[in-house]
Amino acid sequence: MQFTLKDYQVDAVGEVLANLRDAKDDFHRRGRRVAFSLTATTGAGKTVMAAAVLEALFEGNDDFGFEADQSVTVLWFTDDPALNEQTRFRLFEAAGDRLPYSRFQVIDNSFNQEKLEAGKVYFLNSQKLAKGSLLVKGEPENGVTPFEQMIARPDLRLYTMWDTLRNTIEDEDRTLIVILDEAHRGMKKPSKADASEKQTIVKRLVNGVGGVAPVPIVWGISATVERFNVAMAEAENRTTYAPIIVDPSRVQASGLLKDDIRIDFPRKAGAFDAVLLARATRKMVESTLLWREYAEEQGSTADPVIPLMILQVPNTPSREMLLKAVTTIKDEWPGLPNDAIAHVFGDRATLEFGEIRIPYIRPEQVQDNAGVRVLFAKDAISTGWDCPRAEMLISFRPARDETHITQLLGRMVRSPLARRIPGNDRLNSVECLLPFFDKNTVRSVAEVLLGKKSEGEDGSGDTGGGSGRRVLIAPADMKANAAVPESVWECLEEIPSQSLPKKAAKPIKRLTALAHALTVDKLQADAGKDAHRDLFAVLDGLMARHRVKVDEAVKAILTVEGETIVAGMRSNGLDTTSFTEVADDRVIEEAFRAAGRVFTLDVARKYADHLAGPDDAVSGDDGLREAHLRIAALALVDGVKESLEDEAKKLANGWLIRHRVAIKDLDHSRQAVYNDLISQATEPQRLDILRPRVRTEETADIDGEALPTRLLHLLSDSAGMFPVGSLNAWETKVVDTELARNGVIAWYRNPSRATQDALAVAYVDGKGKWRQMCPDFIFFTQASNGSVKASIVDPHGTHLADAVSKLGGLADFAKAFGSEFHRIEAVAQMKDKQLRVLDLTKESVRSAIKGATDAEALYLSEVATDY
């Protein structure tokens, strides 16, 4: 893979591969045809996940325990011909290090093959299976064509597409997998008034038509797969597996999607299109500067993000509207080049206004054409298109067109660097200006963007919204509060946070990846050699310690024992004789590959060179063969894998501690690499908190009423105030109580998601899975000697199902890091409105939490006190 998979992507890929393995077995051994779906919100990385699955299918993947399958052929099916070449390239780009471009083929009208080849991915769209298409012309619909009804096949074609599919499905040595992209399309039950062929083509492909059998395996991918799931469940003789659902909150937490959508709209009726367009243009100029400054700050050799503004117009915009828009933009952006404006209108003609020319550009080319800074569009741009550098949308659509707004915003939610910018909400947001909308339609748009209501039956408006995203109506950017001393900021950067453990961490791969990163960043020269030297020393010791067991395993590998049963015709009995055969080199290499799955293939190969010795003239092939044999045998000994992994953990953790300060001096993209490596452990690991730079907060409600504010927050407006409108009454009471305490000089509203500028605590939920929670507040107290200490104060409801689990995680955190804090306390409001507090720095309180099953009872017990 060219990309490192996110946690949720690893889980989804593993589930898909398991389903495909089971589906193949179901089809070939039991004759069952299978369907299953993968649900992932817009921006979840469908292409990357699919590429990882295809790579494992054709080349195998030890991490997933999946062996290459030489019988598989894949048909990627869409209802949009414009997407095929784009998808082909994006899949190759994601998996290009192992799958050559020749493995991906778009089926055009000249395609003429008896069967689809194994080991290839073909791309086909529904239009090419429509009646009259060159690919199917002459094909009977019922599978039997009388001679007098036979239609001549074009270009002396030997096989129609239906022939090719039929032959592929009927070949017992082939396994056809059909991947339905945007799987909900074409699955709606046609009504009598709407029973067109286009709506049924995909069902004909999946369920079979005429003499073509149903396809063996169908994998549907979509943000909304309900319609697909229902259609597959109702299909005749089709086994369905449980859908694979990617949790939207995990997608949002990954940083792949922008966190905030900022909406501007006029609070009074009037013609404000030019006013808001001028405002949008000024924001674009500012956004360009902010991205340039960020790139310079990071010292990155990469070019800065070049933001894009999309101007959405009605389906029939007047010439005057377009000219007025161009004039307004140019007035506010004097340095904008003449060729920086383009359009994606359906007629594709160049728009001309005297000396002003606006050319057409294909939607999928916009992202990579940084010269285009302003894009004119009408309806939602084609399905599958996304443009991470699109930062600004201004829509001249009328207020009733909220559907079109949400559809287009759904294409704009990806983060331009495929990661969250730490501590800068402004660069993690997309802006939407709606000149013709009122607060009620804005509220409707906001509900869709937050996932609170469905947008359209076909799911085309899905934006990947939900947990972790904000829609802001009156946002303001908070920056470093001048009233907060530098000592507070230094204290924030020194307090610990925790990583989210990985359920399937691989310590050896983590170590080798860490070694590579340290070498790249010139923090430890030859780190890879250092890692291998230490691991080889452990393996040498294990080889010596388990010499007898290794010798026994060598004999087991080299000796194949079996029995021969002979049926006696005269004696009417069975005679059994034993036999022994010596294994050949193929058996040894197969055992060595199995060892590669235990030690990693890289370590196994390099350790084989270490055992064979540097002098090829002495060791030769026999020396390497013997090394492979003994490594394969060592991998079979109980406890060896665990011993090597323990050493890899110790070595990696030691390096991370040694280079901790140096890593903090790297740019954000490199720090993100190390944070991911730190997190690749089965237990929570310590992380550092990065200083936040810009925090965007809501300053007014939808009616324009200002929200309440408080002083002394680390980030504030120019008057030193921070909005607290998102807090409930008793949370606000906690803030006021803490700010009134002696010595408190600042506070921090901890982000609600585990970002790099947040204090996160790992805990185990009721189902035994690791989760993260972010305590609400951090307060900073200055002692008489001038030193600053931080306190965690977390008001949390007792009614939530995970309340006890979160208290348990906070108790473990307090046990591990309590000495670095002034106080660590959990606060809850009781039914009588009394606030009660648990002091988690006390062992008695932590012990009570460990044995608790009811959070409210815990706060009412003697281990808690009034707040």
Short mmCIF file of C-alpha atoms in Angstrom, two decimals, residues 338-345 348-353 356-362 369 372 374-376:
data_model
loop_
_atom_site.label_atom_id
_atom_site.label_comp_id
_atom_site.label_asym_id
_atom_site.label_seq_id
_atom_site.Cartn_x
_atom_site.Cartn_y
_atom_site.Cartn_z
CA ASN A 338 -7.29 35.89 -15.45
CA ASP A 339 -7.16 32.11 -15.90
CA ALA A 340 -7.93 31.32 -12.24
CA ILE A 341 -11.71 31.02 -12.75
CA ALA A 342 -13.29 27.92 -14.34
CA HIS A 343 -16.66 26.16 -14.47
CA VAL A 344 -18.11 22.64 -14.47
CA PHE A 345 -21.42 23.38 -16.22
CA ARG A 348 -18.84 22.42 -21.23
CA ALA A 349 -18.61 25.54 -23.40
CA THR A 350 -16.22 28.36 -22.56
CA LEU A 351 -18.08 31.34 -21.08
CA GLU A 352 -17.06 34.67 -22.59
CA PHE A 353 -17.72 38.14 -21.20
CA ILE A 356 -13.14 37.66 -19.55
CA ARG A 357 -13.15 33.95 -20.45
CA ILE A 358 -14.20 31.17 -18.09
CA PRO A 359 -13.18 27.75 -19.46
CA TYR A 360 -14.70 24.36 -18.60
CA ILE A 361 -12.76 21.92 -16.44
CA ARG A 362 -13.59 18.31 -15.65
CA ASN A 369 -5.13 22.02 -10.96
CA VAL A 372 -8.03 27.21 -10.55
CA VAL A 374 -12.68 29.93 -8.21
CA LEU A 375 -15.05 27.30 -9.60
CA PHE A 376 -18.58 27.92 -10.89
#
